[in-house]
Every structure is written in C-alpha cells, then in structure tokens.
Amino acid sequence: MWFMNPRIKGTCYDFIVDGNQIEFFDCSNNTYVKKNLIDNMQKLESLLGLNYITDRVFSSIAKYNNKVIFAPGTENRLLIYDEIEKRTEEIVLDEKKISSVENKYKFCKSIVWDEKVYLFPHSAVAIVIVDLKTYQIDYIEDWYKKAGLEQGKWAFCKVGYHMCEFCYLPFTYQNKVMWFNLKTAEYQILEVPGYDGGFTCMGSDGDDIWLAACFQPNVYRWNREANNVERFILNPTIHTEKGYSDIFIKGDYMILCPGRGKEIWLWNKKNRLLERKIDLPTKNNVYEKKVYFSHIILLDEQYLFGYSCEMGMFLKICIDTGEVFEYEINYSEEDKFDIINRIFQDKCIDNICVENPILDLKFFVEKVKRTYS
C-alpha cells in the first residue's frame, strides 16, 4: 500500500553556518547536505553509508578541521565524515552507559573544544567526551544522580549558553542549571531559587542569566552574585503552547522565539515592555499556521537564522527590519534518485511504501522503470 507521509521535505535539528553556506544533517532522509544562501543551490554531500531512513538517527552536527561530526539522536554511535577523503568512520558508544530509555532521542547538542567533542544529554544518562585524535571515549555518569533526575526524564533541551570554555545547560524539568567547564570537564549543578519548574532555554547579558520557563510565557532574571530571582510575566496574548524555544540578548533587548507561535518578540529589559514583534511566514505550514524552530541562532548580531520544522525550510530574519528570507530543502532529481536507490537496496517495505514530498509516487515509478527496464 502506498500512502502519503505528512512529514515535510526534510528535517533539520542542527546546522553550521559558514559564511554564505549552511551545512546540516537531514534527519528525514539521512543525508549530509550543503546549501548556498546566495543562490539557494543545494548539494547532497554524502549519504554517509546509511542505507535506511528513520527519523533522528543523528541529531547534532559539529566540525573539526576537515571532519564533520554527527552526534547520535536515536543511534548509539558517532559518525565522522572526512570531507577530503570522502569516507565515513564510526565510533560506537557503550549503550549501557548512555541510555536510560530505549530508542529515545539521546543527545541534544555536540560541542567541539580543544580536539575533543562533548555530547550533552537529552535522555542519555552520561555526558560523553570523545578525543578526536585517539578516539578515546570518556563517560561522566555521576551527574545524573547528583541532579536527582528520575529514570527516563529529559535532562536538557539544549545548551543554553556557551562562551569560551564555559557552557550552561538549563534542566528541562527542574529548577537547576548545569555549569560545565570544557577545559577541565568539571561541572556544578546550580539551583535557581524561588522557582520549582524547569526551563527551555537561557541567555546572559554578563550580569544576569535570563531563563525561559518550560511550557509557560514567563521569563526569570537570575543574578548569580546576589543569588536572587525576579519573575517577569509577559503579555499573555503572546502565550505559546510550548513557552519560548530560544532567547537572545541584543543590547537592551531580549529576543523571544516561540515554542510554537506566529511571531518573534523584542522585549526591552530597561522599561520591561514588549516593544516590537516580527511576524513569521505561515505558508506551507502544517501545524495550525504556527512556527517552531528546531534550532535557531543569532547571526552577526543582525539576523536570526533557524529551521522551521512545520514549514520545512530555513528562515533568515533581519532583526531591525523584520524582513524574512526563506530557504527550502530542495534536492535535485538525481539526488532524489540516489536516496530512493538506497531504499531499494535496503529492501525495507516500510520505507518503500512511505511517500513524502521528496520521495513521491512519480519518483517511485521512475525508479522502477530505471531498475527493471
């Protein structure tokens, strides 16, 4: 039976911006892709030796010299792709040391620092450090019990704030933040006073840490030196189902990106007013005309750049003017045939029967013709 898969053309949970080029792992089609932001041309860089299609096999991407590192989502291995030699290596992780729940999204982010890659957990119970020269693997496991996490609970949605060798990770279901030193692999688990929930994201303006409450439209200012917390209940008309996915600090403003919503807001930290909003495009949106960014960054202090899961495209948003530039995931016909050919080789009837805007009935029929004519 041939049926329509409602998923969009591709899925991206992480990306690298290098000048006018973005690099990403398409989780819907298990491909390493490069896209030029000037002419919107896209190149299928590698199939990475993967002969199957399943969502979130690898969820995070990082670079080290000429190597691209793909951190596991549902997998128990790290993939390293050599861009010069065009070959892929894998590093298998110890399943018993990293997994609390089978087949869950294991890691939320990978960071390369000083010839090592650090994998920070989503549902995994260990922070993993891999030496990129020797491939030695170290596991930090004691943090899980120290944080008092329940078995199978998400630890972090994302790395909230990263500056030099220090990074902060807000806990999703607890009023805690992890401080981690990438140089020494030392960490502290800090408790945020006066609040008993979790956080989706965070930012910092130097003096204060700003935290967005999980599944609420509230933002908390935490002054670590005085160890006090102030809550700001923002305009309820901008309430989103998931609170805020990301916050960025730009001068006197905090930029609030929706967990799932129709606009981005600029909140003035001085007068504590929501002063301006940026309307997000809603065309081709499969989720009630609302946008969710699986990953978004502040680019050159002038733009927000992110991937909208519901729209199936990258968005580049000018903060000053509100202008939005759209970049779709658009494979060439030959790239599509390469993807389909891999599915035929896999001989998996579930994959052969799944249709989406890339692998549609037209290409299935054409592939059959090419294969058997």
PDB file of N, CA and C in Angstrom, residues 246-314:
ATOM      1  N   ASP A 246      13.759  29.741  22.394  1.00  0.00           N
ATOM      2  CA  ASP A 246      15.079  30.360  22.477  1.00  0.00           C
ATOM      3  C   ASP A 246      14.929  31.819  22.881  1.00  0.00           C
ATOM      4  N   ILE A 247      15.925  32.302  23.639  1.00  0.00           N
ATOM      5  CA  ILE A 247      16.005  33.739  23.925  1.00  0.00           C
ATOM      6  C   ILE A 247      17.429  34.201  23.615  1.00  0.00           C
ATOM      7  N   PHE A 248      17.518  35.415  23.085  1.00  0.00           N
ATOM      8  CA  PHE A 248      18.813  36.016  22.758  1.00  0.00           C
ATOM      9  C   PHE A 248      18.862  37.427  23.335  1.00  0.00           C
ATOM     10  N   ILE A 249      20.045  37.837  23.772  1.00  0.00           N
ATOM     11  CA  ILE A 249      20.224  39.173  24.308  1.00  0.00           C
ATOM     12  C   ILE A 249      20.950  40.016  23.271  1.00  0.00           C
ATOM     13  N   LYS A 250      20.356  41.153  22.887  1.00  0.00           N
ATOM     14  CA  LYS A 250      20.971  42.078  21.933  1.00  0.00           C
ATOM     15  C   LYS A 250      20.822  43.486  22.493  1.00  0.00           C
ATOM     16  N   GLY A 251      21.885  43.984  23.118  1.00  0.00           N
ATOM     17  CA  GLY A 251      21.828  45.303  23.728  1.00  0.00           C
ATOM     18  C   GLY A 251      20.810  45.339  24.856  1.00  0.00           C
ATOM     19  N   ASP A 252      19.884  46.287  24.783  1.00  0.00           N
ATOM     20  CA  ASP A 252      18.855  46.419  25.816  1.00  0.00           C
ATOM     21  C   ASP A 252      17.676  45.482  25.599  1.00  0.00           C
ATOM     22  N   TYR A 253      17.745  44.679  24.545  1.00  0.00           N
ATOM     23  CA  TYR A 253      16.584  43.866  24.187  1.00  0.00           C
ATOM     24  C   TYR A 253      16.825  42.377  24.411  1.00  0.00           C
ATOM     25  N   MET A 254      15.758  41.719  24.786  1.00  0.00           N
ATOM     26  CA  MET A 254      15.719  40.269  24.789  1.00  0.00           C
ATOM     27  C   MET A 254      14.823  39.843  23.635  1.00  0.00           C
ATOM     28  N   ILE A 255      15.335  38.960  22.799  1.00  0.00           N
ATOM     29  CA  ILE A 255      14.579  38.450  21.655  1.00  0.00           C
ATOM     30  C   ILE A 255      13.971  37.114  22.060  1.00  0.00           C
ATOM     31  N   LEU A 256      12.656  36.995  21.920  1.00  0.00           N
ATOM     32  CA  LEU A 256      11.917  35.806  22.358  1.00  0.00           C
ATOM     33  C   LEU A 256      11.382  35.055  21.149  1.00  0.00           C
ATOM     34  N   CYS A 257      11.842  33.826  20.977  1.00  0.00           N
ATOM     35  CA  CYS A 257      11.378  32.989  19.865  1.00  0.00           C
ATOM     36  C   CYS A 257      10.327  32.010  20.391  1.00  0.00           C
ATOM     37  N   PRO A 258       9.255  31.787  19.639  1.00  0.00           N
ATOM     38  CA  PRO A 258       8.144  30.992  20.162  1.00  0.00           C
ATOM     39  C   PRO A 258       8.441  29.502  20.235  1.00  0.00           C
ATOM     40  N   GLY A 259       7.917  28.866  21.292  1.00  0.00           N
ATOM     41  CA  GLY A 259       7.940  27.409  21.332  1.00  0.00           C
ATOM     42  C   GLY A 259       7.080  26.874  20.203  1.00  0.00           C
ATOM     43  N   ARG A 260       5.958  27.493  19.990  1.00  0.00           N
ATOM     44  CA  ARG A 260       5.121  27.282  18.820  1.00  0.00           C
ATOM     45  C   ARG A 260       4.209  28.489  18.706  1.00  0.00           C
ATOM     46  N   GLY A 261       4.442  29.345  17.746  1.00  0.00           N
ATOM     47  CA  GLY A 261       3.681  30.578  17.663  1.00  0.00           C
ATOM     48  C   GLY A 261       3.842  31.262  16.324  1.00  0.00           C
ATOM     49  N   LYS A 262       3.334  32.484  16.235  1.00  0.00           N
ATOM     50  CA  LYS A 262       3.272  33.185  14.962  1.00  0.00           C
ATOM     51  C   LYS A 262       4.196  34.396  14.873  1.00  0.00           C
ATOM     52  N   GLU A 263       4.876  34.725  15.966  1.00  0.00           N
ATOM     53  CA  GLU A 263       5.720  35.905  15.918  1.00  0.00           C
ATOM     54  C   GLU A 263       6.908  35.788  16.881  1.00  0.00           C
ATOM     55  N   ILE A 264       7.920  36.577  16.595  1.00  0.00           N
ATOM     56  CA  ILE A 264       9.077  36.758  17.472  1.00  0.00           C
ATOM     57  C   ILE A 264       8.931  38.135  18.114  1.00  0.00           C
ATOM     58  N   TRP A 265       9.222  38.228  19.419  1.00  0.00           N
ATOM     59  CA  TRP A 265       9.026  39.476  20.148  1.00  0.00           C
ATOM     60  C   TRP A 265      10.343  40.034  20.645  1.00  0.00           C
ATOM     61  N   LEU A 266      10.428  41.369  20.675  1.00  0.00           N
ATOM     62  CA  LEU A 266      11.563  42.072  21.268  1.00  0.00           C
ATOM     63  C   LEU A 266      11.085  42.752  22.541  1.00  0.00           C
ATOM     64  N   TRP A 267      11.694  42.351  23.655  1.00  0.00           N
ATOM     65  CA  TRP A 267      11.301  42.847  24.973  1.00  0.00           C
ATOM     66  C   TRP A 267      12.406  43.737  25.510  1.00  0.00           C
ATOM     67  N   ASN A 268      12.048  44.952  25.887  1.00  0.00           N
ATOM     68  CA  ASN A 268      13.022  45.905  26.408  1.00  0.00           C
ATOM     69  C   ASN A 268      13.292  45.615  27.880  1.00  0.00           C
ATOM     70  N   LYS A 269      14.531  45.302  28.204  1.00  0.00           N
ATOM     71  CA  LYS A 269      14.880  44.942  29.580  1.00  0.00           C
ATOM     72  C   LYS A 269      14.833  46.134  30.525  1.00  0.00           C
ATOM     73  N   LYS A 270      14.995  47.343  29.969  1.00  0.00           N
ATOM     74  CA  LYS A 270      15.011  48.533  30.820  1.00  0.00           C
ATOM     75  C   LYS A 270      13.612  48.964  31.233  1.00  0.00           C
ATOM     76  N   ASN A 271      12.735  49.143  30.243  1.00  0.00           N
ATOM     77  CA  ASN A 271      11.381  49.589  30.597  1.00  0.00           C
ATOM     78  C   ASN A 271      10.404  48.424  30.773  1.00  0.00           C
ATOM     79  N   ARG A 272      10.917  47.193  30.507  1.00  0.00           N
ATOM     80  CA  ARG A 272      10.150  45.973  30.729  1.00  0.00           C
ATOM     81  C   ARG A 272       8.856  45.934  29.903  1.00  0.00           C
ATOM     82  N   LEU A 273       8.994  46.378  28.664  1.00  0.00           N
ATOM     83  CA  LEU A 273       7.843  46.369  27.760  1.00  0.00           C
ATOM     84  C   LEU A 273       8.159  45.560  26.513  1.00  0.00           C
ATOM     85  N   LEU A 274       7.139  44.878  26.002  1.00  0.00           N
ATOM     86  CA  LEU A 274       7.244  44.227  24.703  1.00  0.00           C
ATOM     87  C   LEU A 274       7.051  45.310  23.648  1.00  0.00           C
ATOM     88  N   GLU A 275       8.121  45.695  22.990  1.00  0.00           N
ATOM     89  CA  GLU A 275       8.068  46.876  22.142  1.00  0.00           C
ATOM     90  C   GLU A 275       7.798  46.570  20.670  1.00  0.00           C
ATOM     91  N   ARG A 276       8.192  45.397  20.216  1.00  0.00           N
ATOM     92  CA  ARG A 276       8.048  45.142  18.785  1.00  0.00           C
ATOM     93  C   ARG A 276       7.922  43.654  18.527  1.00  0.00           C
ATOM     94  N   LYS A 277       7.205  43.313  17.471  1.00  0.00           N
ATOM     95  CA  LYS A 277       7.107  41.913  17.087  1.00  0.00           C
ATOM     96  C   LYS A 277       7.472  41.752  15.621  1.00  0.00           C
ATOM     97  N   ILE A 278       7.956  40.571  15.287  1.00  0.00           N
ATOM     98  CA  ILE A 278       8.267  40.207  13.908  1.00  0.00           C
ATOM     99  C   ILE A 278       7.328  39.069  13.520  1.00  0.00           C
ATOM    100  N   ASP A 279       6.469  39.310  12.551  1.00  0.00           N
ATOM    101  CA  ASP A 279       5.535  38.276  12.102  1.00  0.00           C
ATOM    102  C   ASP A 279       6.279  37.226  11.292  1.00  0.00           C
ATOM    103  N   LEU A 280       5.961  35.968  11.575  1.00  0.00           N
ATOM    104  CA  LEU A 280       6.593  34.858  10.867  1.00  0.00           C
ATOM    105  C   LEU A 280       5.708  34.386   9.725  1.00  0.00           C
ATOM    106  N   PRO A 281       6.306  33.964   8.616  1.00  0.00           N
ATOM    107  CA  PRO A 281       5.502  33.469   7.494  1.00  0.00           C
ATOM    108  C   PRO A 281       4.806  32.166   7.862  1.00  0.00           C
ATOM    109  N   THR A 282       3.672  31.925   7.236  1.00  0.00           N
ATOM    110  CA  THR A 282       2.892  30.727   7.585  1.00  0.00           C
ATOM    111  C   THR A 282       2.580  29.850   6.383  1.00  0.00           C
ATOM    112  N   LYS A 283       3.083  30.182   5.203  1.00  0.00           N
ATOM    113  CA  LYS A 283       2.764  29.360   4.037  1.00  0.00           C
ATOM    114  C   LYS A 283       3.375  27.965   4.189  1.00  0.00           C
ATOM    115  N   ASN A 284       2.695  26.986   3.615  1.00  0.00           N
ATOM    116  CA  ASN A 284       3.136  25.581   3.669  1.00  0.00           C
ATOM    117  C   ASN A 284       3.250  25.046   5.091  1.00  0.00           C
ATOM    118  N   ASN A 285       2.647  25.741   6.035  1.00  0.00           N
ATOM    119  CA  ASN A 285       2.778  25.347   7.430  1.00  0.00           C
ATOM    120  C   ASN A 285       1.749  24.271   7.758  1.00  0.00           C
ATOM    121  N   VAL A 286       2.217  23.132   8.261  1.00  0.00           N
ATOM    122  CA  VAL A 286       1.320  22.002   8.503  1.00  0.00           C
ATOM    123  C   VAL A 286       0.764  21.991   9.925  1.00  0.00           C
ATOM    124  N   TYR A 287       1.169  22.957  10.751  1.00  0.00           N
ATOM    125  CA  TYR A 287       0.728  22.923  12.139  1.00  0.00           C
ATOM    126  C   TYR A 287      -0.012  24.204  12.494  1.00  0.00           C
ATOM    127  N   GLU A 288      -1.261  24.313  12.105  1.00  0.00           N
ATOM    128  CA  GLU A 288      -2.149  25.409  12.516  1.00  0.00           C
ATOM    129  C   GLU A 288      -1.508  26.779  12.354  1.00  0.00           C
ATOM    130  N   LYS A 289      -0.710  26.931  11.291  1.00  0.00           N
ATOM    131  CA  LYS A 289      -0.110  28.232  10.988  1.00  0.00           C
ATOM    132  C   LYS A 289       0.778  28.758  12.112  1.00  0.00           C
ATOM    133  N   LYS A 290       1.447  27.855  12.822  1.00  0.00           N
ATOM    134  CA  LYS A 290       2.365  28.257  13.886  1.00  0.00           C
ATOM    135  C   LYS A 290       3.763  27.726  13.578  1.00  0.00           C
ATOM    136  N   VAL A 291       4.762  28.426  14.084  1.00  0.00           N
ATOM    137  CA  VAL A 291       6.145  28.092  13.771  1.00  0.00           C
ATOM    138  C   VAL A 291       6.855  27.575  15.016  1.00  0.00           C
ATOM    139  N   TYR A 292       7.637  26.523  14.813  1.00  0.00           N
ATOM    140  CA  TYR A 292       8.528  26.027  15.856  1.00  0.00           C
ATOM    141  C   TYR A 292       9.923  25.902  15.259  1.00  0.00           C
ATOM    142  N   PHE A 293      10.911  26.474  15.916  1.00  0.00           N
ATOM    143  CA  PHE A 293      12.291  26.385  15.448  1.00  0.00           C
ATOM    144  C   PHE A 293      12.996  25.223  16.158  1.00  0.00           C
ATOM    145  N   SER A 294      13.394  24.218  15.390  1.00  0.00           N
ATOM    146  CA  SER A 294      14.157  23.120  15.984  1.00  0.00           C
ATOM    147  C   SER A 294      15.546  23.595  16.393  1.00  0.00           C
ATOM    148  N   HIS A 295      16.065  24.595  15.672  1.00  0.00           N
ATOM    149  CA  HIS A 295      17.357  25.191  16.029  1.00  0.00           C
ATOM    150  C   HIS A 295      17.386  26.598  15.443  1.00  0.00           C
ATOM    151  N   ILE A 296      17.812  27.569  16.235  1.00  0.00           N
ATOM    152  CA  ILE A 296      17.896  28.950  15.764  1.00  0.00           C
ATOM    153  C   ILE A 296      19.074  29.626  16.449  1.00  0.00           C
ATOM    154  N   ILE A 297      19.762  30.494  15.712  1.00  0.00           N
ATOM    155  CA  ILE A 297      20.944  31.173  16.260  1.00  0.00           C
ATOM    156  C   ILE A 297      20.856  32.671  15.966  1.00  0.00           C
ATOM    157  N   LEU A 298      21.617  33.441  16.721  1.00  0.00           N
ATOM    158  CA  LEU A 298      21.791  34.862  16.453  1.00  0.00           C
ATOM    159  C   LEU A 298      23.013  34.981  15.561  1.00  0.00           C
ATOM    160  N   LEU A 299      22.831  35.561  14.370  1.00  0.00           N
ATOM    161  CA  LEU A 299      23.877  35.588  13.357  1.00  0.00           C
ATOM    162  C   LEU A 299      24.373  37.023  13.151  1.00  0.00           C
ATOM    163  N   ASP A 300      25.642  37.258  13.452  1.00  0.00           N
ATOM    164  CA  ASP A 300      26.278  38.571  13.235  1.00  0.00           C
ATOM    165  C   ASP A 300      25.547  39.719  13.935  1.00  0.00           C
ATOM    166  N   GLU A 301      24.815  39.409  15.014  1.00  0.00           N
ATOM    167  CA  GLU A 301      24.089  40.429  15.783  1.00  0.00           C
ATOM    168  C   GLU A 301      23.016  41.147  14.955  1.00  0.00           C
ATOM    169  N   GLN A 302      22.785  40.702  13.728  1.00  0.00           N
ATOM    170  CA  GLN A 302      21.821  41.370  12.857  1.00  0.00           C
ATOM    171  C   GLN A 302      20.645  40.480  12.461  1.00  0.00           C
ATOM    172  N   TYR A 303      20.887  39.182  12.443  1.00  0.00           N
ATOM    173  CA  TYR A 303      19.877  38.258  11.936  1.00  0.00           C
ATOM    174  C   TYR A 303      19.626  37.130  12.929  1.00  0.00           C
ATOM    175  N   LEU A 304      18.428  36.578  12.846  1.00  0.00           N
ATOM    176  CA  LEU A 304      18.137  35.273  13.425  1.00  0.00           C
ATOM    177  C   LEU A 304      18.107  34.292  12.268  1.00  0.00           C
ATOM    178  N   PHE A 305      18.721  33.154  12.469  1.00  0.00           N
ATOM    179  CA  PHE A 305      18.721  32.130  11.416  1.00  0.00           C
ATOM    180  C   PHE A 305      18.314  30.814  12.043  1.00  0.00           C
ATOM    181  N   GLY A 306      17.237  30.220  11.530  1.00  0.00           N
ATOM    182  CA  GLY A 306      16.747  28.986  12.138  1.00  0.00           C
ATOM    183  C   GLY A 306      16.017  28.108  11.154  1.00  0.00           C
ATOM    184  N   TYR A 307      15.721  26.901  11.612  1.00  0.00           N
ATOM    185  CA  TYR A 307      14.970  25.951  10.790  1.00  0.00           C
ATOM    186  C   TYR A 307      13.590  25.755  11.387  1.00  0.00           C
ATOM    187  N   SER A 308      12.553  25.983  10.569  1.00  0.00           N
ATOM    188  CA  SER A 308      11.169  25.796  10.993  1.00  0.00           C
ATOM    189  C   SER A 308      10.701  24.405  10.590  1.00  0.00           C
ATOM    190  N   CYS A 309      10.431  23.573  11.593  1.00  0.00           N
ATOM    191  CA  CYS A 309      10.002  22.202  11.311  1.00  0.00           C
ATOM    192  C   CYS A 309       8.680  22.175  10.540  1.00  0.00           C
ATOM    193  N   GLU A 310       7.718  22.994  10.972  1.00  0.00           N
ATOM    194  CA  GLU A 310       6.399  22.957  10.354  1.00  0.00           C
ATOM    195  C   GLU A 310       6.430  23.438   8.907  1.00  0.00           C
ATOM    196  N   MET A 311       7.287  24.407   8.595  1.00  0.00           N
ATOM    197  CA  MET A 311       7.357  24.946   7.247  1.00  0.00           C
ATOM    198  C   MET A 311       8.308  24.173   6.359  1.00  0.00           C
ATOM    199  N   GLY A 312       9.206  23.403   6.987  1.00  0.00           N
ATOM    200  CA  GLY A 312      10.156  22.630   6.195  1.00  0.00           C
ATOM    201  C   GLY A 312      11.167  23.500   5.480  1.00  0.00           C
ATOM    202  N   MET A 313      11.599  24.593   6.129  1.00  0.00           N
ATOM    203  CA  MET A 313      12.558  25.487   5.488  1.00  0.00           C
ATOM    204  C   MET A 313      13.358  26.265   6.527  1.00  0.00           C
ATOM    205  N   PHE A 314      14.490  26.791   6.062  1.00  0.00           N
ATOM    206  CA  PHE A 314      15.298  27.689   6.875  1.00  0.00           C
ATOM    207  C   PHE A 314      14.764  29.104   6.717  1.00  0.00           C
TER     208      PHE A 314
END
